[in-house]
PDB file of C-alpha atoms in Angstrom:
ATOM      1  CA  UNK A  26       0.000   0.000   0.000  1.00 42.00           C
ATOM      2  CA  UNK A  27       1.057   2.009   1.088  1.00 44.00           C
ATOM      3  CA  UNK A  28      -1.065   3.938   0.756  1.00 40.00           C
ATOM      4  CA  UNK A  29      -3.927   3.612  -1.459  1.00 37.00           C
ATOM      5  CA  UNK A  30      -4.423   0.605   0.519  1.00 39.00           C
ATOM      6  CA  UNK A  31      -6.483   2.275   3.074  1.00 40.00           C
ATOM      7  CA  UNK A  32     -10.195   1.795   3.609  1.00 38.00           C
ATOM      8  CA  UNK A  33     -10.914   4.874   1.570  1.00 38.00           C
ATOM      9  CA  UNK A  34     -10.552   3.038  -1.717  1.00 37.00           C
ATOM     10  CA  UNK A  35     -14.284   2.956  -2.345  1.00 36.00           C
ATOM     11  CA  UNK A  36     -15.117   6.583  -1.946  1.00 33.00           C
ATOM     12  CA  UNK A  37     -13.558   6.684  -3.678  1.00 30.00           C
ATOM     13  CA  UNK A  38      -4.529 -12.441   6.095  1.00 32.00           C
ATOM     14  CA  UNK A  39      -4.695 -13.884   8.059  1.00 32.00           C
ATOM     15  CA  UNK A  40      -2.385 -16.082   7.314  1.00 35.00           C
ATOM     16  CA  UNK A  41      -1.674 -18.550   4.756  1.00 39.00           C
ATOM     17  CA  UNK A  42      -2.304 -22.013   5.974  1.00 40.00           C
ATOM     18  CA  UNK A  43      -1.541 -24.962   3.734  1.00 38.00           C
ATOM     19  CA  UNK A  44      -1.777 -24.268   0.014  1.00 44.00           C
ATOM     20  CA  UNK A  45      -1.328 -27.848  -1.023  1.00 37.00           C
ATOM     21  CA  UNK A  46      -3.466 -27.355  -4.128  1.00 36.00           C
ATOM     22  CA  UNK A  47      -0.813 -25.050  -5.521  1.00 43.00           C
ATOM     23  CA  UNK A  48       2.161 -27.048  -4.301  1.00 40.00           C
ATOM     24  CA  UNK A  49       3.151 -24.427  -1.722  1.00 46.00           C
ATOM     25  CA  UNK A  50       4.519 -25.115   1.748  1.00 36.00           C
ATOM     26  CA  UNK A  51       2.500 -24.723   4.917  1.00 47.00           C
ATOM     27  CA  UNK A  52       3.314 -21.200   6.137  1.00 64.00           C
ATOM     28  CA  UNK A  53       1.119 -21.279   9.218  1.00 69.00           C
ATOM     29  CA  UNK A  54       4.092 -21.879  11.516  1.00 70.00           C
ATOM     30  CA  UNK A  55       5.409 -18.417  10.545  1.00 79.00           C
ATOM     31  CA  UNK A  56       2.242 -16.524  11.445  1.00 79.00           C
ATOM     32  CA  UNK A  57       3.891 -14.772  14.388  1.00 87.00           C
ATOM     33  CA  UNK A  58       6.327 -13.130  11.960  1.00 93.00           C
ATOM     34  CA  UNK A  59       3.629 -11.090  10.216  1.00 93.00           C
ATOM     35  CA  UNK A  60       4.129  -7.319  10.254  1.00 95.00           C
ATOM     36  CA  UNK A  61       0.428  -6.908   9.451  1.00 92.00           C
ATOM     37  CA  UNK A  62      -0.429  -8.349  12.834  1.00 86.00           C
ATOM     38  CA  UNK A  63      -4.039  -7.177  12.605  1.00 89.00           C
ATOM     39  CA  UNK A  64      -4.702  -9.156   9.425  1.00 91.00           C
ATOM     40  CA  UNK A  65      -7.926 -11.202   9.498  1.00 89.00           C
ATOM     41  CA  UNK A  66      -7.700 -14.979   9.499  1.00 85.00           C
ATOM     42  CA  UNK A  67      -8.493 -16.384   6.061  1.00 89.00           C
ATOM     43  CA  UNK A  68     -10.147 -19.802   6.048  1.00 89.00           C
ATOM     44  CA  UNK A  69      -8.981 -22.733   3.949  1.00 89.00           C
ATOM     45  CA  UNK A  70     -12.287 -22.667   2.048  1.00 92.00           C
ATOM     46  CA  UNK A  71     -11.727 -19.025   1.062  1.00 92.00           C
ATOM     47  CA  UNK A  72      -8.183 -19.773  -0.074  1.00 91.00           C
ATOM     48  CA  UNK A  73      -9.472 -22.631  -2.215  1.00 91.00           C
ATOM     49  CA  UNK A  74     -12.073 -20.376  -3.811  1.00 94.00           C
ATOM     50  CA  UNK A  75      -9.346 -17.876  -4.647  1.00 94.00           C
ATOM     51  CA  UNK A  76      -7.139 -20.595  -6.117  1.00 93.00           C
ATOM     52  CA  UNK A  77     -10.101 -21.654  -8.249  1.00 94.00           C
ATOM     53  CA  UNK A  78     -10.279 -18.168  -9.783  1.00 95.00           C
ATOM     54  CA  UNK A  79     -12.597 -16.188  -7.494  1.00 95.00           C
ATOM     55  CA  UNK A  80     -11.870 -12.897  -5.751  1.00 95.00           C
ATOM     56  CA  UNK A  81     -13.281 -13.261  -2.241  1.00 95.00           C
ATOM     57  CA  UNK A  82     -13.672 -10.261   0.072  1.00 93.00           C
ATOM     58  CA  UNK A  83     -15.277  -9.429   3.373  1.00 92.00           C
ATOM     59  CA  UNK A  84     -15.277  -7.431   6.594  1.00 90.00           C
ATOM     60  CA  UNK A  85     -14.052  -8.393  10.051  1.00 91.00           C
ATOM     61  CA  UNK A  86     -15.166  -6.530  13.162  1.00 88.00           C
ATOM     62  CA  UNK A  87     -13.052  -5.845  16.220  1.00 86.00           C
ATOM     63  CA  UNK A  88     -14.633  -5.389  19.630  1.00 89.00           C
ATOM     64  CA  UNK A  89     -15.093  -1.749  20.562  1.00 89.00           C
ATOM     65  CA  UNK A  90     -13.985  -0.373  17.164  1.00 88.00           C
ATOM     66  CA  UNK A  91     -16.553   1.027  14.727  1.00 85.00           C
ATOM     67  CA  UNK A  92     -14.253   0.696  11.734  1.00 85.00           C
ATOM     68  CA  UNK A  93     -14.092  -2.834  10.306  1.00 87.00           C
ATOM     69  CA  UNK A  94     -11.124  -4.533   8.673  1.00 92.00           C
ATOM     70  CA  UNK A  95     -11.576  -4.891   4.929  1.00 91.00           C
ATOM     71  CA  UNK A  96      -9.941  -7.968   3.380  1.00 94.00           C
ATOM     72  CA  UNK A  97      -9.696  -9.673   0.018  1.00 95.00           C
ATOM     73  CA  UNK A  98      -8.083 -12.832  -1.370  1.00 95.00           C
ATOM     74  CA  UNK A  99      -7.426 -13.582  -5.033  1.00 96.00           C
ATOM     75  CA  UNK A 100      -4.926 -14.941  -7.555  1.00 97.00           C
ATOM     76  CA  UNK A 101      -3.286 -12.638 -10.088  1.00 97.00           C
ATOM     77  CA  UNK A 102      -2.118 -13.776 -13.514  1.00 97.00           C
ATOM     78  CA  UNK A 103       1.244 -12.126 -13.001  1.00 98.00           C
ATOM     79  CA  UNK A 104       4.535 -13.227 -11.457  1.00 97.00           C
ATOM     80  CA  UNK A 105       5.350 -12.283  -7.886  1.00 97.00           C
ATOM     81  CA  UNK A 106       8.203  -9.922  -8.808  1.00 98.00           C
ATOM     82  CA  UNK A 107       5.873  -7.819 -10.976  1.00 98.00           C
ATOM     83  CA  UNK A 108       3.237  -7.808  -8.224  1.00 98.00           C
ATOM     84  CA  UNK A 109       5.887  -6.726  -5.735  1.00 98.00           C
ATOM     85  CA  UNK A 110       7.096  -3.932  -8.026  1.00 98.00           C
ATOM     86  CA  UNK A 111       3.537  -2.614  -8.360  1.00 98.00           C
ATOM     87  CA  UNK A 112       2.935  -2.256  -4.620  1.00 98.00           C
ATOM     88  CA  UNK A 113       6.377  -0.683  -4.197  1.00 98.00           C
ATOM     89  CA  UNK A 114       5.919   2.007  -6.851  1.00 98.00           C
ATOM     90  CA  UNK A 115       3.673   4.438  -5.022  1.00 97.00           C
ATOM     91  CA  UNK A 116       4.751   7.351  -7.226  1.00 97.00           C
ATOM     92  CA  UNK A 117       3.103   5.560 -10.157  1.00 97.00           C
ATOM     93  CA  UNK A 118      -0.359   5.092  -8.614  1.00 97.00           C
ATOM     94  CA  UNK A 119      -2.081   8.279  -9.779  1.00 97.00           C
ATOM     95  CA  UNK A 120      -4.195   7.553 -12.852  1.00 95.00           C
ATOM     96  CA  UNK A 121      -3.851   3.816 -12.291  1.00 95.00           C
ATOM     97  CA  UNK A 122      -5.243   3.028  -8.853  1.00 92.00           C
ATOM     98  CA  UNK A 123      -8.612   4.253  -7.618  1.00 87.00           C
ATOM     99  CA  UNK A 124      -9.224   7.995  -7.582  1.00 88.00           C
ATOM    100  CA  UNK A 125      -5.938   9.053  -6.047  1.00 93.00           C
ATOM    101  CA  UNK A 126      -5.042  12.665  -6.829  1.00 93.00           C
ATOM    102  CA  UNK A 127      -1.635  12.431  -5.132  1.00 96.00           C
ATOM    103  CA  UNK A 128       0.737   9.606  -4.216  1.00 97.00           C
ATOM    104  CA  UNK A 129       4.278  10.639  -3.369  1.00 97.00           C
ATOM    105  CA  UNK A 130       7.211   9.204  -1.433  1.00 97.00           C
ATOM    106  CA  UNK A 131       8.230  12.019   0.897  1.00 96.00           C
ATOM    107  CA  UNK A 132      11.101  10.334   2.741  1.00 96.00           C
ATOM    108  CA  UNK A 133      13.241   7.228   2.305  1.00 97.00           C
ATOM    109  CA  UNK A 134      14.159   5.393  -0.876  1.00 97.00           C
ATOM    110  CA  UNK A 135      11.555   5.451  -3.649  1.00 97.00           C
ATOM    111  CA  UNK A 136      10.972   1.669  -3.478  1.00 98.00           C
ATOM    112  CA  UNK A 137      12.692   0.897  -0.173  1.00 98.00           C
ATOM    113  CA  UNK A 138      11.441  -0.496   3.091  1.00 98.00           C
ATOM    114  CA  UNK A 139      10.818   2.262   5.633  1.00 97.00           C
ATOM    115  CA  UNK A 140       9.746   4.870   3.098  1.00 98.00           C
ATOM    116  CA  UNK A 141       7.047   7.380   4.050  1.00 97.00           C
ATOM    117  CA  UNK A 142       4.253   8.181   1.596  1.00 97.00           C
ATOM    118  CA  UNK A 143       1.734  11.002   1.291  1.00 97.00           C
ATOM    119  CA  UNK A 144      -1.503  10.142  -0.523  1.00 97.00           C
ATOM    120  CA  UNK A 145      -4.731  12.000  -1.160  1.00 94.00           C
ATOM    121  CA  UNK A 146      -7.934  10.716  -2.717  1.00 90.00           C
ATOM    122  CA  UNK A 147     -10.865  12.468  -4.340  1.00 87.00           C
ATOM    123  CA  UNK A 148     -14.017  11.756  -2.352  1.00 81.00           C
ATOM    124  CA  UNK A 149     -17.459  12.827  -3.626  1.00 71.00           C
ATOM    125  CA  UNK A 150     -19.694  15.147  -1.591  1.00 70.00           C
ATOM    126  CA  UNK A 151     -17.489  15.334   1.528  1.00 72.00           C
ATOM    127  CA  UNK A 152     -13.937  16.610   1.940  1.00 77.00           C
ATOM    128  CA  UNK A 153     -11.178  14.668   0.168  1.00 88.00           C
ATOM    129  CA  UNK A 154      -9.144  12.444   2.471  1.00 90.00           C
ATOM    130  CA  UNK A 155      -5.375  12.308   2.843  1.00 94.00           C
ATOM    131  CA  UNK A 156      -2.993  10.192   4.885  1.00 95.00           C
ATOM    132  CA  UNK A 157       0.669   9.537   5.501  1.00 97.00           C
ATOM    133  CA  UNK A 158       1.904   5.989   5.978  1.00 97.00           C
ATOM    134  CA  UNK A 159       5.208   4.238   6.439  1.00 97.00           C
ATOM    135  CA  UNK A 160       5.805   1.001   4.539  1.00 98.00           C
ATOM    136  CA  UNK A 161       7.870  -1.875   5.854  1.00 98.00           C
ATOM    137  CA  UNK A 162       9.080  -5.013   4.063  1.00 98.00           C
ATOM    138  CA  UNK A 163       8.974  -8.226   6.068  1.00 98.00           C
ATOM    139  CA  UNK A 164      12.486  -9.652   5.806  1.00 98.00           C
ATOM    140  CA  UNK A 165      12.026 -12.118   8.672  1.00 96.00           C
ATOM    141  CA  UNK A 166       8.974 -13.755   7.094  1.00 96.00           C
ATOM    142  CA  UNK A 167      10.615 -13.923   3.655  1.00 96.00           C
ATOM    143  CA  UNK A 168      13.704 -15.600   5.105  1.00 96.00           C
ATOM    144  CA  UNK A 169      11.744 -18.017   7.308  1.00 93.00           C
ATOM    145  CA  UNK A 170       9.654 -19.199   4.334  1.00 93.00           C
ATOM    146  CA  UNK A 171      12.618 -19.375   1.940  1.00 92.00           C
ATOM    147  CA  UNK A 172      11.089 -16.766  -0.325  1.00 94.00           C
ATOM    148  CA  UNK A 173       7.521 -18.101  -0.322  1.00 93.00           C
ATOM    149  CA  UNK A 174       5.908 -15.162   1.517  1.00 95.00           C
ATOM    150  CA  UNK A 175       6.347 -11.552   0.378  1.00 97.00           C
ATOM    151  CA  UNK A 176       4.737  -9.072   2.768  1.00 97.00           C
ATOM    152  CA  UNK A 177       4.609  -5.290   2.760  1.00 98.00           C
ATOM    153  CA  UNK A 178       2.757  -3.630   5.636  1.00 98.00           C
ATOM    154  CA  UNK A 179       1.922  -0.022   6.418  1.00 97.00           C
ATOM    155  CA  UNK A 180       0.832   2.081   9.365  1.00 97.00           C
ATOM    156  CA  UNK A 181      -0.219   5.689   9.581  1.00 96.00           C
ATOM    157  CA  UNK A 182       2.251   8.371  10.609  1.00 93.00           C
ATOM    158  CA  UNK A 183       0.236  11.030  12.480  1.00 81.00           C
ATOM    159  CA  UNK A 184       2.777  13.842  12.341  1.00 80.00           C
ATOM    160  CA  UNK A 185       5.294  14.371   9.561  1.00 87.00           C
ATOM    161  CA  UNK A 186       6.763  17.212   7.517  1.00 88.00           C
ATOM    162  CA  UNK A 187       4.783  17.144   4.268  1.00 94.00           C
ATOM    163  CA  UNK A 188       6.594  19.814   2.304  1.00 93.00           C
ATOM    164  CA  UNK A 189       4.953  22.885   0.669  1.00 94.00           C
ATOM    165  CA  UNK A 190       3.290  21.081  -2.287  1.00 94.00           C
ATOM    166  CA  UNK A 191       1.696  18.402  -0.114  1.00 95.00           C
ATOM    167  CA  UNK A 192       0.726  20.860   2.599  1.00 95.00           C
ATOM    168  CA  UNK A 193      -1.194  22.898   0.045  1.00 95.00           C
ATOM    169  CA  UNK A 194      -3.147  19.818  -1.001  1.00 94.00           C
ATOM    170  CA  UNK A 195      -3.705  18.698   2.586  1.00 95.00           C
ATOM    171  CA  UNK A 196      -5.353  22.013   3.449  1.00 94.00           C
ATOM    172  CA  UNK A 197      -8.079  21.154   0.921  1.00 92.00           C
ATOM    173  CA  UNK A 198      -8.941  17.870   2.596  1.00 93.00           C
ATOM    174  CA  UNK A 199      -9.200  15.993   5.888  1.00 92.00           C
ATOM    175  CA  UNK A 200      -6.603  13.641   7.346  1.00 93.00           C
ATOM    176  CA  UNK A 201      -7.768  10.116   8.158  1.00 92.00           C
ATOM    177  CA  UNK A 202      -7.798   9.379  11.875  1.00 92.00           C
ATOM    178  CA  UNK A 203      -5.675   6.215  11.602  1.00 92.00           C
ATOM    179  CA  UNK A 204      -4.848   3.462   9.150  1.00 94.00           C
ATOM    180  CA  UNK A 205      -2.945   0.184   8.812  1.00 96.00           C
ATOM    181  CA  UNK A 206      -2.855  -2.786   6.463  1.00 96.00           C
ATOM    182  CA  UNK A 207      -0.744  -5.158   4.416  1.00 97.00           C
ATOM    183  CA  UNK A 208      -0.277  -7.043   1.171  1.00 97.00           C
ATOM    184  CA  UNK A 209       0.867 -10.665   1.290  1.00 96.00           C
ATOM    185  CA  UNK A 210       2.006 -12.498  -1.853  1.00 97.00           C
ATOM    186  CA  UNK A 211       2.854 -16.145  -2.458  1.00 95.00           C
ATOM    187  CA  UNK A 212       4.301 -17.200  -5.842  1.00 96.00           C
ATOM    188  CA  UNK A 213       2.387 -19.966  -7.618  1.00 95.00           C
ATOM    189  CA  UNK A 214       3.201 -22.144 -10.584  1.00 92.00           C
ATOM    190  CA  UNK A 215       2.741 -20.651 -14.041  1.00 92.00           C
ATOM    191  CA  UNK A 216       3.820 -17.104 -13.109  1.00 95.00           C
ATOM    192  CA  UNK A 217       0.731 -16.553 -10.981  1.00 96.00           C
ATOM    193  CA  UNK A 218       0.594 -14.936  -7.544  1.00 97.00           C
ATOM    194  CA  UNK A 219      -1.689 -15.676  -4.607  1.00 96.00           C
ATOM    195  CA  UNK A 220      -2.715 -12.376  -2.954  1.00 96.00           C
ATOM    196  CA  UNK A 221      -4.045 -11.479   0.478  1.00 95.00           C
ATOM    197  CA  UNK A 222      -4.853  -7.850   1.286  1.00 96.00           C
ATOM    198  CA  UNK A 223      -6.330  -6.070   4.267  1.00 94.00           C
ATOM    199  CA  UNK A 224      -6.843  -2.475   5.383  1.00 93.00           C
ATOM    200  CA  UNK A 225      -8.169  -1.111   8.646  1.00 92.00           C
ATOM    201  CA  UNK A 226      -8.831   2.610   8.954  1.00 89.00           C
ATOM    202  CA  UNK A 227     -10.993   5.342  10.400  1.00 87.00           C
ATOM    203  CA  UNK A 228     -11.662   8.085   7.832  1.00 83.00           C
ATOM    204  CA  UNK A 229     -12.076  10.815  10.421  1.00 76.00           C
ATOM    205  CA  UNK A 230     -14.120  13.965   9.904  1.00 56.00           C
ATOM    206  CA  UNK A 231     -17.847  13.598   9.237  1.00 50.00           C
ATOM    207  CA  UNK A 232     -17.712  10.161   7.582  1.00 53.00           C
ATOM    208  CA  UNK A 233     -18.918   7.451  10.003  1.00 47.00           C
ATOM    209  CA  UNK A 234     -16.283   4.741  10.263  1.00 47.00           C
ATOM    210  CA  UNK A 235     -18.817   1.920  10.042  1.00 43.00           C
ATOM    211  CA  UNK A 236     -20.390   3.252   6.858  1.00 43.00           C
ATOM    212  CA  UNK A 237     -16.968   3.797   5.278  1.00 46.00           C
ATOM    213  CA  UNK A 238     -15.992   0.208   6.054  1.00 45.00           C
ATOM    214  CA  UNK A 239     -19.114  -1.144   4.366  1.00 46.00           C
ATOM    215  CA  UNK A 240     -18.446   0.927   1.265  1.00 49.00           C
ATOM    216  CA  UNK A 241     -14.810  -0.161   1.207  1.00 51.00           C
ATOM    217  CA  UNK A 242     -15.884  -3.794   1.381  1.00 51.00           C
ATOM    218  CA  UNK A 243     -17.885  -3.319  -1.793  1.00 59.00           C
ATOM    219  CA  UNK A 244     -15.017  -1.657  -3.687  1.00 79.00           C
ATOM    220  CA  UNK A 245     -12.032  -3.748  -2.675  1.00 89.00           C
ATOM    221  CA  UNK A 246     -12.299  -6.045  -5.719  1.00 88.00           C
ATOM    222  CA  UNK A 247     -11.959  -3.025  -8.026  1.00 90.00           C
ATOM    223  CA  UNK A 248      -8.914  -1.922  -6.052  1.00 91.00           C
ATOM    224  CA  UNK A 249      -7.264  -5.301  -6.524  1.00 95.00           C
ATOM    225  CA  UNK A 250      -8.054  -5.212 -10.236  1.00 95.00           C
ATOM    226  CA  UNK A 251      -6.360  -1.816 -10.535  1.00 96.00           C
ATOM    227  CA  UNK A 252      -3.215  -2.996  -8.779  1.00 97.00           C
ATOM    228  CA  UNK A 253      -3.120  -6.210 -10.811  1.00 98.00           C
ATOM    229  CA  UNK A 254      -3.266  -4.155 -14.016  1.00 98.00           C
ATOM    230  CA  UNK A 255      -0.393  -2.035 -12.704  1.00 98.00           C
ATOM    231  CA  UNK A 256       1.539  -5.231 -11.935  1.00 98.00           C
ATOM    232  CA  UNK A 257       0.994  -6.418 -15.493  1.00 98.00           C
ATOM    233  CA  UNK A 258       2.503  -3.128 -16.693  1.00 97.00           C
ATOM    234  CA  UNK A 259       5.538  -3.892 -14.567  1.00 97.00           C
ATOM    235  CA  UNK A 260       6.100  -7.273 -16.187  1.00 95.00           C
ATOM    236  CA  UNK A 261       9.216  -7.045 -18.314  1.00 90.00           C
ATOM    237  CA  UNK A 262      10.177  -3.583 -17.028  1.00 96.00           C
ATOM    238  CA  UNK A 263      13.517  -2.818 -15.422  1.00 97.00           C
ATOM    239  CA  UNK A 264      13.850  -3.951 -11.810  1.00 97.00           C
ATOM    240  CA  UNK A 265      16.566  -1.415 -11.083  1.00 97.00           C
ATOM    241  CA  UNK A 266      16.059   0.237  -7.698  1.00 97.00           C
ATOM    242  CA  UNK A 267      13.643  -2.420  -6.407  1.00 98.00           C
ATOM    243  CA  UNK A 268      14.492  -4.783  -3.581  1.00 98.00           C
ATOM    244  CA  UNK A 269      13.056  -8.048  -2.272  1.00 98.00           C
ATOM    245  CA  UNK A 270      11.558  -8.258   1.232  1.00 98.00           C
ATOM    246  CA  UNK A 271      15.031  -9.186   2.546  1.00 97.00           C
ATOM    247  CA  UNK A 272      16.362  -5.953   0.981  1.00 97.00           C
ATOM    248  CA  UNK A 273      18.446  -7.752  -1.662  1.00 97.00           C
ATOM    249  CA  UNK A 274      18.235  -6.437  -5.227  1.00 97.00           C
ATOM    250  CA  UNK A 275      15.195  -7.657  -7.139  1.00 96.00           C
TER     251      UNK A 275
END
């Protein structure tokens, strides 16, 4: 994400258990290594539906929190390196992903773990929403699974120096109250990629968190389609500047 990957996509996991159908190892023993520690648990039946070609999405509630976690599971017809490049090229999101009007790395390497990103999205009727998140690559999980789990997670950064251009945009909108989420990829045979995504956010301002979550749940499939199309653009492009979850050159 990073990131577009917040709940606000519409106004616009979890964890892999056995994937024997696809010949993948059982990754459940590495669940405690997830950076997206709030990711919903995805059932084996949902994983099988995704492996059969369906995009499955839903909401998960947390006690005492009005905002729900939005999740989705699918399989992309693209290799894992291209998928990884897509979710690590935040500067390329505008015009490709949702209704983002700004998506800019404001600190850290352009595709590196630990980078901080400013994003703003057009929202009809109410004030546009903006957020700042920091993205982290999960090196420990990648190493423990011998390259079978590629995770990038993000969490909101409440206070950060935006810079004059971003500050001007931010004054025209409302900052989300909080946000977190993650992408998780597993390479499959035939240059396909198993995908788990979740986002958990409160939009702040006058938008009720519960209503926003319901709307996000209905739009998450379109979000995944956008990012998959971006990943397909990345296929065959230069990997220069990109790194794997363990920070080695892609």
